[in-house]
Structure formats: structure tokens, C-alpha cells
Short mmCIF file of C-alpha atoms and ligand atoms in Angstrom, two decimals:
data_model
loop_
_atom_site.label_atom_id
_atom_site.label_comp_id
_atom_site.label_asym_id
_atom_site.label_seq_id
_atom_site.Cartn_x
_atom_site.Cartn_y
_atom_site.Cartn_z
CA MET A 2 -21.93 93.15 138.85
CA ILE A 3 -18.91 92.15 136.72
CA THR A 4 -17.08 90.49 139.61
CA GLN A 5 -19.99 88.15 140.31
CA LEU A 6 -19.94 86.63 136.84
CA SER A 7 -18.34 83.27 136.29
CA ALA A 8 -15.28 83.34 134.04
CA ALA A 9 -17.29 81.71 131.24
CA GLU A 10 -20.05 84.34 131.49
CA LEU A 11 -17.55 87.19 131.67
CA ALA A 12 -15.69 85.90 128.63
CA LYS A 13 -18.93 85.75 126.64
CA LYS A 14 -19.74 89.35 127.47
CA ILE A 15 -16.20 90.34 126.50
CA ALA A 16 -16.40 88.44 123.21
CA SER A 17 -19.72 90.13 122.37
CA LYS A 18 -18.18 93.51 123.36
CA GLU A 19 -20.76 94.15 126.04
CA ILE A 20 -17.83 94.52 128.45
CA SER A 21 -14.30 95.57 127.44
CA CYS A 22 -11.19 93.82 128.74
CA ALA A 23 -10.18 97.04 130.54
CA GLU A 24 -13.58 97.23 132.26
CA ALA A 25 -13.30 93.63 133.42
CA LEU A 26 -9.85 94.36 134.80
CA ASP A 27 -10.92 97.67 136.43
CA ALA A 28 -13.76 95.97 138.27
CA HIS A 29 -11.46 93.38 139.81
CA LEU A 30 -8.62 95.80 140.60
CA ASP A 31 -11.09 98.15 142.33
CA ARG A 32 -12.38 95.34 144.44
CA ILE A 33 -8.87 94.21 145.34
CA GLU A 34 -8.01 97.75 146.36
CA LYS A 35 -11.10 98.04 148.55
CA LEU A 36 -11.15 94.61 150.10
CA ASP A 37 -7.82 92.86 149.97
CA GLU A 38 -6.57 94.62 153.05
CA GLN A 39 -9.27 92.67 154.84
CA TYR A 40 -8.71 89.30 153.14
CA GLY A 41 -4.94 89.33 152.51
CA CYS A 42 -5.08 87.27 149.31
CA PHE A 43 -2.48 89.02 147.16
CA LEU A 44 1.29 89.34 147.59
CA ALA A 45 1.72 91.37 144.39
CA VAL A 46 -0.56 93.17 141.98
CA ASP A 47 1.08 94.71 138.91
CA ARG A 48 -1.51 97.10 137.50
CA GLU A 49 0.61 98.35 134.63
CA ARG A 50 1.36 94.90 133.29
CA ALA A 51 -2.24 93.88 133.79
CA TYR A 52 -3.45 96.79 131.65
CA GLU A 53 -0.92 95.79 128.98
CA ASP A 54 -2.30 92.23 129.06
CA ALA A 55 -5.83 93.67 128.84
CA LYS A 56 -4.81 95.69 125.78
CA SER A 57 -3.47 92.60 124.00
CA ALA A 58 -6.63 90.73 125.00
CA GLN A 59 -8.80 93.50 123.56
CA ALA A 60 -6.85 93.28 120.29
CA ILE A 61 -7.73 89.57 120.12
CA VAL A 62 -11.40 90.42 120.72
CA ASP A 63 -11.33 93.19 118.11
CA ARG A 64 -9.92 90.77 115.54
CA GLY A 65 -12.94 88.56 116.27
CA GLU A 66 -10.69 85.80 117.62
CA ALA A 67 -11.82 85.71 121.26
CA GLY A 68 -11.65 82.30 122.91
CA PRO A 69 -13.59 81.00 125.93
CA LEU A 70 -11.43 82.88 128.47
CA THR A 71 -10.14 85.86 126.49
CA GLY A 72 -9.98 89.03 128.60
CA VAL A 73 -10.64 87.21 131.87
CA PRO A 74 -8.41 88.24 134.79
CA LEU A 75 -6.43 85.42 136.39
CA ALA A 76 -4.81 85.27 139.84
CA VAL A 77 -1.65 83.15 140.05
CA LYS A 78 -0.23 81.42 143.12
CA ASP A 79 3.10 82.95 144.02
CA ASN A 80 5.09 79.75 143.49
CA ILE A 81 4.38 79.95 139.75
CA SER A 82 6.92 82.01 137.83
CA THR A 83 5.77 85.21 136.17
CA ASP A 84 8.08 87.14 133.87
CA GLY A 85 8.76 90.55 135.40
CA ILE A 86 6.55 90.04 138.48
CA GLU A 87 8.11 89.19 141.83
CA THR A 88 7.72 85.50 142.70
CA THR A 89 8.50 84.79 146.35
CA CYS A 90 6.80 81.47 147.24
CA ALA A 91 5.80 83.48 150.35
CA SER A 92 9.38 83.01 151.56
CA LYS A 93 11.88 85.61 152.69
CA ILE A 94 14.56 83.68 150.82
CA LEU A 95 13.04 84.79 147.50
CA LYS A 96 12.16 88.34 148.48
CA GLY A 97 12.72 90.57 145.47
CA TYR A 98 13.27 87.68 143.04
CA ILE A 99 11.85 88.57 139.64
CA PRO A 100 11.79 85.64 137.23
CA PRO A 101 13.03 86.35 133.70
CA PHE A 102 10.48 83.93 132.25
CA ASP A 103 6.87 82.78 132.51
CA ALA A 104 5.83 79.32 133.68
CA THR A 105 4.28 77.38 130.81
CA VAL A 106 0.81 77.69 132.38
CA VAL A 107 1.24 81.47 132.43
CA THR A 108 2.48 81.55 128.83
CA LYS A 109 -0.54 79.50 127.79
CA SER A 110 -2.97 81.66 129.79
CA LYS A 111 -1.61 84.82 128.19
CA ALA A 112 -1.77 83.26 124.74
CA ALA A 113 -5.45 82.56 125.39
CA GLY A 114 -5.91 86.26 126.12
CA MET A 115 -6.10 86.02 129.90
CA VAL A 116 -4.97 88.96 132.03
CA ILE A 117 -2.57 88.32 134.92
CA LEU A 118 -4.11 90.10 137.90
CA GLY A 119 -1.49 89.35 140.54
CA LYS A 120 0.25 86.79 142.71
CA THR A 121 -1.50 85.11 145.60
CA ASN A 122 -0.42 84.19 149.10
CA LEU A 123 0.49 80.63 150.11
CA ASP A 124 2.20 78.64 152.81
CA GLU A 125 5.94 79.14 152.35
CA PHE A 126 6.99 76.94 149.38
CA ALA A 127 3.47 75.44 149.48
CA MET A 128 4.21 73.58 152.71
CA GLY A 129 1.14 73.77 154.86
CA THR A 130 -2.62 73.46 155.15
CA SER A 131 -3.73 76.90 156.34
CA THR A 132 -1.60 79.55 154.55
CA GLU A 133 -0.39 80.58 158.01
CA ASN A 134 3.16 79.52 157.06
CA SER A 135 3.46 82.53 154.73
CA ALA A 136 6.39 84.77 155.69
CA TYR A 137 4.38 87.81 154.59
CA LYS A 138 0.75 87.84 155.62
CA ILE A 139 -2.33 86.12 156.96
CA THR A 140 -5.08 85.26 154.48
CA ARG A 141 -8.63 85.17 155.79
CA ASN A 142 -11.53 82.95 154.84
CA PRO A 143 -14.29 85.01 153.14
CA TRP A 144 -16.98 82.95 154.92
CA ASP A 145 -15.63 83.99 158.31
CA THR A 146 -12.60 86.23 158.49
CA THR A 147 -11.53 84.82 161.86
CA ARG A 148 -10.92 81.50 160.09
CA ALA A 149 -8.18 80.10 157.84
CA PRO A 150 -8.77 79.73 154.09
CA GLY A 151 -6.98 76.39 154.07
CA GLY A 152 -3.74 75.90 152.19
CA SER A 153 -1.37 75.96 150.75
CA SER A 154 -3.19 77.78 147.88
CA GLY A 155 -5.12 79.88 150.44
CA GLY A 156 -4.69 83.20 148.63
CA SER A 157 -5.93 81.73 145.35
CA ALA A 158 -8.95 80.11 147.04
CA ALA A 159 -9.89 83.14 149.13
CA CYS A 160 -9.61 85.62 146.24
CA VAL A 161 -11.91 83.54 144.03
CA SER A 162 -14.36 83.00 146.89
CA ALA A 163 -14.40 86.73 147.76
CA GLU A 164 -14.84 87.61 144.06
CA LEU A 165 -11.55 89.49 143.84
CA ALA A 166 -10.71 87.28 140.86
CA PRO A 167 -12.97 85.12 138.67
CA LEU A 168 -10.48 82.29 138.77
CA ALA A 169 -6.99 81.39 139.92
CA LEU A 170 -4.17 78.92 139.50
CA GLY A 171 -2.85 76.91 142.42
CA SER A 172 -0.58 73.93 142.96
CA ASP A 173 -1.39 70.66 144.66
CA THR A 174 1.25 68.36 146.17
CA GLY A 175 -0.87 66.74 148.85
CA GLY A 176 -4.16 68.63 148.56
CA SER A 177 -3.21 72.29 148.25
CA ILE A 178 -5.76 73.07 145.54
CA ARG A 179 -8.63 70.88 146.75
CA GLN A 180 -8.45 71.54 150.49
CA PRO A 181 -8.51 75.38 150.35
CA ALA A 182 -11.23 75.15 147.68
CA SER A 183 -13.21 73.03 150.13
CA LEU A 184 -12.72 75.42 153.05
CA CYS A 185 -13.60 78.45 150.90
CA GLY A 186 -16.64 76.88 149.22
CA ILE A 187 -15.35 76.84 145.64
CA VAL A 188 -14.16 74.34 143.01
CA GLY A 189 -10.54 73.11 143.02
CA PHE A 190 -9.25 70.72 140.38
CA LYS A 191 -5.95 68.81 140.40
CA PRO A 192 -5.37 67.25 136.97
CA THR A 193 -3.62 63.92 136.41
CA TYR A 194 0.11 64.24 137.16
CA GLY A 195 1.79 65.20 133.91
CA ARG A 196 -1.15 66.76 132.08
CA CYS A 197 -0.28 70.28 133.14
CA SER A 198 3.31 71.41 132.70
CA ARG A 199 5.31 72.07 135.86
CA TYR A 200 7.85 74.18 133.99
CA GLY A 201 8.18 77.38 136.00
CA LEU A 202 6.44 76.00 139.08
CA VAL A 203 8.91 76.28 141.95
CA ALA A 204 9.34 72.60 142.82
CA PHE A 205 8.27 71.24 146.21
CA GLY A 206 7.75 67.48 145.71
CA SER A 207 8.42 67.01 142.02
CA SER A 208 6.79 63.58 141.76
CA LEU A 209 3.61 64.89 143.42
CA ASP A 210 3.25 68.56 142.34
CA GLN A 211 0.58 69.48 139.85
CA ILE A 212 -0.83 72.88 138.84
CA GLY A 213 -4.58 73.35 138.51
CA PRO A 214 -7.54 75.75 138.63
CA LEU A 215 -9.51 77.23 141.54
CA THR A 216 -12.85 78.55 140.29
CA ARG A 217 -16.47 79.12 141.28
CA THR A 218 -17.93 76.63 138.80
CA VAL A 219 -16.89 73.28 137.33
CA GLU A 220 -17.23 74.78 133.85
CA ASP A 221 -14.64 77.44 134.67
CA ALA A 222 -12.31 74.77 136.06
CA ALA A 223 -12.62 72.79 132.83
CA LEU A 224 -11.99 75.88 130.69
CA LEU A 225 -8.90 76.91 132.64
CA ALA A 226 -7.60 73.33 132.64
CA GLU A 227 -8.06 73.27 128.87
CA VAL A 228 -6.11 76.49 128.41
CA THR A 229 -3.23 75.55 130.73
CA SER A 230 -2.74 71.82 130.06
CA GLY A 231 -1.13 69.86 127.22
CA HIS A 232 2.28 68.46 126.41
CA ASP A 233 5.30 70.64 127.13
CA PRO A 234 8.81 69.62 126.07
CA MET A 235 10.17 71.86 128.86
CA ASP A 236 8.82 69.45 131.50
CA SER A 237 10.24 65.94 131.17
CA THR A 238 7.31 64.48 133.13
CA SER A 239 4.74 66.12 130.87
CA ILE A 240 2.54 63.53 129.16
CA GLU A 241 2.32 63.54 125.37
CA MET A 242 -1.39 64.11 125.17
CA ALA A 243 -3.66 66.83 123.87
CA PRO A 244 -4.86 69.44 126.37
CA ILE A 245 -7.74 68.48 128.68
CA SER A 246 -10.81 69.00 126.51
CA SER A 247 -13.96 70.69 127.78
CA ALA A 248 -15.89 69.83 124.60
CA ASN A 249 -18.08 67.14 126.18
CA LEU A 250 -18.28 68.65 129.66
CA LYS A 251 -22.05 69.04 129.60
CA ASN A 252 -22.90 65.93 127.60
CA GLY A 253 -22.66 63.33 130.35
CA SER A 254 -25.26 61.73 132.57
CA LEU A 255 -24.95 60.51 136.14
CA LYS A 256 -27.45 57.75 135.52
CA GLY A 257 -25.92 54.30 135.92
CA LEU A 258 -22.50 55.54 137.03
CA LYS A 259 -20.76 53.39 139.62
CA ALA A 260 -19.16 55.17 142.53
CA ALA A 261 -16.91 53.74 145.22
CA LEU A 262 -16.93 54.98 148.81
CA PRO A 263 -13.61 53.92 150.42
CA LYS A 264 -14.40 53.37 154.08
CA GLU A 265 -10.94 54.64 155.04
CA LEU A 266 -11.92 58.09 153.70
CA PHE A 267 -14.99 58.09 155.93
CA ALA A 268 -12.97 57.38 159.09
CA ASP A 269 -14.00 58.65 162.53
CA ALA A 270 -11.84 61.73 161.99
CA ILE A 271 -14.53 63.14 159.66
CA ASN A 272 -16.45 65.64 161.74
CA SER A 273 -20.17 65.11 162.07
CA GLY A 274 -21.22 68.29 160.24
CA VAL A 275 -19.05 67.35 157.26
CA ARG A 276 -20.32 63.77 157.30
CA ALA A 277 -23.97 64.91 157.30
CA GLN A 278 -23.47 67.11 154.22
CA ILE A 279 -21.58 64.41 152.32
CA GLU A 280 -24.26 61.84 153.17
CA SER A 281 -27.05 64.09 151.98
CA ALA A 282 -25.12 64.73 148.74
CA ILE A 283 -24.86 60.95 148.30
CA GLU A 284 -28.64 60.68 148.69
CA VAL A 285 -29.18 63.32 146.01
CA LEU A 286 -26.81 61.50 143.67
CA LYS A 287 -28.52 58.17 144.32
CA ASN A 288 -31.74 59.76 143.13
CA GLU A 289 -29.90 60.81 139.99
CA GLY A 290 -29.09 57.17 139.35
CA VAL A 291 -25.55 56.84 140.72
CA GLU A 292 -24.88 53.44 142.29
CA PHE A 293 -22.75 53.61 145.42
CA THR A 294 -20.73 50.77 146.92
CA GLU A 295 -18.55 50.83 149.99
CA VAL A 296 -15.03 49.56 149.28
CA SER A 297 -11.83 49.23 151.26
CA ILE A 298 -8.44 50.67 150.22
CA PRO A 299 -6.28 49.66 153.20
CA SER A 300 -3.13 51.54 152.17
CA ILE A 301 -4.95 54.87 152.65
CA GLU A 302 -4.22 54.49 156.34
CA TYR A 303 -0.53 54.91 155.59
CA GLY A 304 -1.01 57.81 153.21
CA VAL A 305 -0.19 60.67 155.56
CA THR A 306 2.85 58.90 157.04
CA THR A 307 4.35 58.02 153.69
CA TYR A 308 3.51 61.37 152.10
CA TYR A 309 5.31 63.16 154.94
CA ILE A 310 8.45 61.18 154.08
CA ILE A 311 8.32 61.41 150.28
CA ALA A 312 7.34 65.09 150.05
CA PRO A 313 10.03 66.35 152.49
CA ALA A 314 12.62 64.06 150.88
CA GLU A 315 11.97 65.64 147.49
CA ALA A 316 11.75 69.10 149.06
CA SER A 317 15.11 68.71 150.78
CA SER A 318 16.68 68.14 147.40
CA ASN A 319 14.65 70.75 145.51
CA LEU A 320 15.25 73.51 148.03
CA ALA A 321 19.04 73.01 148.00
CA ARG A 322 19.18 75.59 145.20
CA PHE A 323 18.20 78.44 147.54
CA ASP A 324 21.64 79.39 148.75
CA GLY A 325 21.73 83.17 148.45
CA ILE A 326 24.09 82.86 145.50
CA ARG A 327 21.68 82.34 142.65
CA TYR A 328 18.39 83.88 143.80
CA GLY A 329 17.05 86.35 146.31
CA PRO A 330 18.78 88.15 149.17
CA ARG A 331 22.16 87.03 150.53
CA SER A 332 23.13 87.20 154.19
CA GLU A 333 26.51 88.54 155.30
CA GLY A 334 29.04 85.91 156.33
CA LYS A 335 32.65 84.76 156.19
CA GLY A 336 33.31 82.51 153.22
CA HIS A 337 31.00 80.54 150.99
CA ILE A 338 29.71 77.95 153.48
CA ASN A 339 29.01 80.52 156.17
CA VAL A 340 27.14 82.76 153.70
CA VAL A 341 24.98 79.87 152.55
CA GLU A 342 24.33 78.74 156.12
CA ARG A 343 23.27 82.18 157.24
CA THR A 344 21.16 82.85 154.18
CA ARG A 345 19.25 79.61 154.70
CA ALA A 346 18.97 80.11 158.47
CA GLU A 347 17.55 83.60 158.01
CA GLY A 348 15.63 83.03 154.80
CA PHE A 349 13.60 79.89 155.51
CA GLY A 350 10.76 79.72 158.02
CA HIS A 351 10.32 77.06 160.67
CA GLU A 352 8.14 74.59 158.75
CA VAL A 353 10.42 74.64 155.71
CA LYS A 354 13.50 74.02 157.84
CA ALA A 355 11.77 71.17 159.64
CA ARG A 356 10.90 69.52 156.33
CA ILE A 357 14.39 69.94 154.89
CA MET A 358 15.78 68.23 157.98
CA ILE A 359 13.21 65.42 157.95
CA GLY A 360 13.74 64.88 154.24
CA THR A 361 17.51 64.87 154.47
CA TYR A 362 17.32 62.41 157.36
CA ALA A 363 14.96 60.09 155.50
CA LEU A 364 17.36 60.01 152.54
CA SER A 365 20.57 59.62 154.50
CA ALA A 366 22.72 56.47 154.49
CA GLY A 367 21.31 53.88 156.85
CA TYR A 368 17.85 55.46 156.93
CA TYR A 369 17.06 55.46 153.23
CA ASP A 370 15.89 51.83 153.30
CA ALA A 371 13.93 52.23 156.52
CA PHE A 372 12.06 55.38 155.49
CA TYR A 373 12.25 56.54 151.89
CA LEU A 374 12.34 53.13 150.23
CA ARG A 375 9.50 51.80 152.38
CA ALA A 376 7.44 54.90 151.71
CA GLN A 377 7.91 54.36 147.97
CA GLN A 378 6.78 50.75 148.37
CA VAL A 379 3.60 51.87 150.14
CA ARG A 380 3.08 54.40 147.38
CA ALA A 381 3.29 51.66 144.75
CA LEU A 382 0.87 49.52 146.74
CA MET A 383 -1.55 52.40 147.06
CA LYS A 384 -1.49 52.97 143.33
CA GLN A 385 -2.25 49.28 142.72
CA GLU A 386 -5.15 49.32 145.16
CA PHE A 387 -6.64 52.41 143.54
CA ASP A 388 -6.19 50.99 140.03
CA LYS A 389 -8.21 47.94 141.09
CA VAL A 390 -11.04 50.19 142.24
CA TYR A 391 -11.00 52.17 138.99
CA ALA A 392 -11.24 48.93 137.02
CA GLU A 393 -14.72 48.49 138.50
CA TYR A 394 -15.95 51.97 139.34
CA ASP A 395 -16.30 55.23 137.42
CA PHE A 396 -15.21 57.42 140.31
CA ILE A 397 -14.48 57.61 144.02
CA LEU A 398 -16.37 59.97 146.31
CA SER A 399 -15.27 61.24 149.74
CA PRO A 400 -15.06 64.37 151.83
CA THR A 401 -12.19 66.66 150.73
CA SER A 402 -11.32 67.65 154.28
CA PRO A 403 -12.43 66.06 157.54
CA VAL A 404 -13.18 69.52 158.95
CA THR A 405 -14.57 72.87 157.83
CA ALA A 406 -12.51 76.06 158.10
CA PHE A 407 -10.77 76.19 161.48
CA LYS A 408 -9.89 79.33 163.41
CA LEU A 409 -6.72 81.19 162.47
CA GLY A 410 -4.10 80.31 165.07
CA GLU A 411 -6.03 77.27 166.29
CA LEU A 412 -3.61 74.70 164.88
CA VAL A 413 -0.34 76.62 164.49
CA ASP A 414 1.15 74.96 167.55
CA ASP A 415 0.02 71.51 166.54
CA PRO A 416 1.68 70.72 163.20
CA LEU A 417 0.87 67.02 163.54
CA ALA A 418 -2.88 67.64 163.88
CA LEU A 419 -2.69 69.90 160.85
CA LYS A 420 -0.93 67.23 158.79
CA LEU A 421 -3.43 64.56 159.77
CA LEU A 422 -6.13 66.68 158.08
CA ASP A 423 -4.59 65.78 154.70
CA PHE A 424 -5.61 62.12 154.61
CA CYS A 425 -8.43 62.50 152.08
CA THR A 426 -6.44 64.48 149.53
CA ILE A 427 -3.01 62.80 149.67
CA PRO A 428 -3.91 59.59 147.73
CA ALA A 429 -4.58 61.50 144.49
CA ASN A 430 -1.03 62.84 144.52
CA MET A 431 0.50 59.51 145.47
CA GLY A 432 -1.31 57.81 142.61
CA GLY A 433 -1.07 60.69 140.12
CA MET A 434 -4.83 60.61 139.61
CA PRO A 435 -7.13 63.58 138.97
CA GLY A 436 -9.18 64.96 141.85
CA ILE A 437 -11.74 67.71 142.21
CA SER A 438 -13.43 69.34 145.19
CA LEU A 439 -16.77 71.09 144.98
CA ASN A 440 -19.03 72.63 147.55
CA CYS A 441 -21.91 70.46 148.70
CA GLY A 442 -23.45 72.49 151.50
CA LEU A 443 -22.76 74.16 154.81
CA ALA A 444 -22.04 72.86 158.29
CA GLU A 445 -22.60 75.54 160.92
CA GLY A 446 -22.41 78.17 158.22
CA LEU A 447 -19.11 76.94 156.76
CA PRO A 448 -18.66 75.22 153.39
CA VAL A 449 -18.16 71.47 153.09
CA GLY A 450 -16.18 70.14 150.13
CA LEU A 451 -17.06 66.97 148.28
CA GLN A 452 -14.11 65.23 146.62
CA LEU A 453 -14.38 63.19 143.44
CA LEU A 454 -11.39 61.13 142.27
CA GLY A 455 -10.95 59.52 138.86
CA ALA A 456 -8.61 57.11 137.16
CA PRO A 457 -5.34 58.60 135.90
CA LEU A 458 -5.72 60.33 132.50
CA GLN A 459 -9.52 60.39 132.76
CA ASP A 460 -9.61 64.10 133.54
CA GLU A 461 -12.34 64.78 131.00
CA LYS A 462 -14.56 62.07 132.43
CA LEU A 463 -14.01 63.29 136.00
CA LEU A 464 -14.87 66.88 135.04
CA GLN A 465 -17.99 65.68 133.24
CA ILE A 466 -19.09 63.80 136.38
CA ALA A 467 -18.28 66.82 138.56
CA TYR A 468 -20.38 69.01 136.27
CA GLY A 469 -23.31 66.61 136.65
CA VAL A 470 -22.85 66.55 140.42
CA GLU A 471 -22.72 70.34 140.58
CA GLN A 472 -25.95 70.58 138.58
CA SER A 473 -27.79 68.16 140.85
CA LEU A 474 -26.66 69.47 144.24
CA PRO A 475 -28.85 72.33 145.42
CA ASN A 476 -26.04 74.20 147.21
CA ALA A 477 -23.01 73.68 145.01
CA THR A 478 -22.59 77.29 143.96
CA GLN A 479 -23.78 79.16 147.05
CA ARG A 480 -21.69 82.21 147.94
CA PRO A 481 -20.50 83.71 151.22
CA GLN A 482 -21.89 87.06 152.40
CA ILE A 483 -19.26 89.41 151.10
CA PRO A 484 -19.30 93.19 150.73
N1 LIG B 7 -0.75 70.14 153.32
C1 LIG B 7 0.20 69.41 152.57
C2 LIG B 7 1.59 69.77 153.00
O1 LIG B 7 1.72 70.54 153.88
C3 LIG B 7 -0.01 69.61 151.11
C4 LIG B 7 0.63 70.83 150.59
C5 LIG B 7 0.49 70.98 149.10
O2 LIG B 7 -0.29 70.29 148.45
N2 LIG B 7 1.31 71.85 148.54
O3 LIG B 7 2.55 69.30 152.48
#
């Protein structure tokens, strides 16, 4: 079946003309039509535009110029701008907003002949860990539809897991690519900060945000990272480097690699089912010749606390632009201030408002030094501690999430518990380093994600290691039972 193929396999069949770009698109659109009511992955699907993209892709194929992802349908998280397709960030405040431009990652995907399938659900403005903060719909985990897909890129993760799309783009500020990938049993890759342009990504925490792929194989993640990364003058934090190369993805060996196991990422909070799967993966990798050493990175303990100051502080500034004047719907009111107040009161959901208030507070006179400045100092310390580990080790291994997919509704009334789940993923954003999650087995029938972290700018090396790990783990690419 077309929808079961990996993106790399599908692209090969398209390049050899065994499958046309329109057929590849049809297969996925049909499946979305039949099943997305059940899963709730997509906020928008623009069939007409998708067929236009497929036509341009077919022209590339017919000229004999097909690349490694030409003709492959791509789902895009709805905080990434798409020219002509509504982009809401799953917020009422952007309802009906149609960007007049494509994010750089979308421009690059189209140039590579990819076909934009639609926009996926997320926690409002990417703030959350379960996708339940969407103003529009609930997304369900394909492994068990009573459970959350994780978040905030829950729609992207669930649609790839349920084979509604071969691959998707997400964004990761504190774990939003890796954690939903983990809960949905797929691969999620956050590149080094600055390797993938943020131009056109609706900003949440600008110093932490990074776009990256959600896929069913490490190879697909590497291919999509290659297509979407590279220097972009439109993003002042974009690094002047060539795109992430997949050329040597399969040429590495795990033998003799040194891996660090930070004891703080194996804290008691890791549930026993998750721990068992990670430990058995470590055993497999030892047999492949990886040398493991337990290390300590003390600042990790302060990761969640400091992240939940820095991210809201940046968000409070970034979200000031949503005032009902420039984008989206405008509430009725008397005078400018009243209109803006009402628009923001009616347009933002609870979690977003809470973060704007926390962030504004942390930045305000008298509190800046106590909160924001201190958080930045911890961040700098954390980066130093990680750099020391990377000077000695090739990579860091840990669980991605301390738990498997939890029930929908289970944690909505406990935002603190939900935030504490982020402790394994936050360090990669604080230190700008690349991180990847891949499936390593099941605990009580639910996928367990293994996280690998690498030194900043060593994206290629990390992907190569992840490919080796995927090949050696017996359960890395197992699929849920889906219709
Ligand atoms: N769960 C984290 C938060 O709520 C991370 C979100 C993200 O990476 N976008 O902020």
C-alpha cells in the first residue's frame, strides 16, 4: 500500500515512474478523508493546491530531475506559514489568517518537489505537551485513541504514525517534536538551533524554537532535514553552513562509540515500563560495541524551572503582535486599547494567557534580576556542563519522555505535572544542541522513545548514530494497529 511506504521508498517509486505524484497524493488524501475524523490530525487540507503541487512535482520527474523526496506529500504544523493556506497556530486569535508568504522550510520543500498535504493540529502557539491546548480539536494517539499524541506537534506526530502522511514538519521549543514522536512511536528530530531557518515559523521562544522532521524512519528524517535546512538570510539566527547532509548517513558504525548516560535524565520520575525498554536498548547497543558511562549534569535539575521562565518571557514579547489590528479577527470595543484588550481576552486560550502573564512578570522591573537573569545564568551553566560531556563522549542517551502516552483529559487540570514531563527534552533547546527520538519498544502496548543528543552542529553525526541505533534495535520501526 502506498501509504505504508517510507518517504524514501515512495520517492524512489515516483522517480522510476512506478507511482505518479497524483497517485501518491490521492492515496494520502483518501486516507485522510476516511480516517482523520477519528484521529483529528489536520486543521486544514487544501486539495486543489496539493494537486497543483503534485503537477509541478510530476513535471520535475518527467524532466528526469527527481530528487530524494520529489512528489512526496508533506504535512506541516499549523504554526509554520503557508502561502494561501490558513495558518492559525490552533488559536482563535488567528482564525482565518492566510499568510501571503511561505516559511523558508516550505519554500525549500516545494522546491524539492514535495507536495503540501495540509496543516496539522498543535497546542495553541505550540504551548503544551498533549495537543489538548488546541482551540479547535482533540488529536488522538493512533496506538490508543483514548490517549494523547503528546505535543505540541501532536497532529504532525499522529498523522505520520497513522500513515495519513509519510512525513511532517514540527517545531520544538522544549521538546515539541521529540516528545510527540516518542508517544506516537515514530522518529522526531530537532536540528541544532540555527541550522533550519525560522523565517515564517510563528515565534514562541525565539532563542529556543527550531523546526524539524517527524518521520517513520531515521533515513526520512535525514532527507527532510537536508531539504529544509541551510543558511537563510531571512533569519538572523540562521547559521552560515551548508544544509544538513545525508550523504554519509549509512556509513557509520556504532563500534567504539562513547555514550554518556546523565543520571539526572534517569531520575525516579522515569516510569518503570519506560526504564525497562531503555535499559534493554542499552544492552543491545553494548553488544554493538557502544561504551556507556554514567555521568552527572547537575544543572539538568533546574531545566524545567528555568525553561518555564525563559520560554514564557520570550512568548510574552513575541505574542504582543496579536492585537486584532494586524492579523486575524478583531473584537468589538470602544477605542484602541479596549479593542486590543477584548481581542486578546477572547482570542487567546487559558494556557497562552497564563504564559504571557508569567513572562511579563518575569521581565518586569524588580523581578528581571530575580527570575529572567538568573534563568539565563542557569542556561549558560547548563550549556557549559553539556559541552564538557561532548568533549569526551560521542552522544548522550536518555528516555525522551518519562511516561508513555497518557489518557486524554488525565492531565488537563494539572499543568504543573504536565510541565514536569519535559525534563528530558528541555536541555537540547537550552543548549541549542541537536536531539532525536526514536522508538525502542513498547511498555504495556505503548511506544517508548529513546532520545539521543549530540554536540551542537554535529547533526550529521547524530543522525548517523541514530541510523545505526535504529538498525540494531529489533522494534524501532514497529507500527500501531491501524485500519
Ligand atoms: N511542552 C513544552 C511547553 O509547553 C514544549 C513546547 C514546545 O516545544 N513547543 O512549552
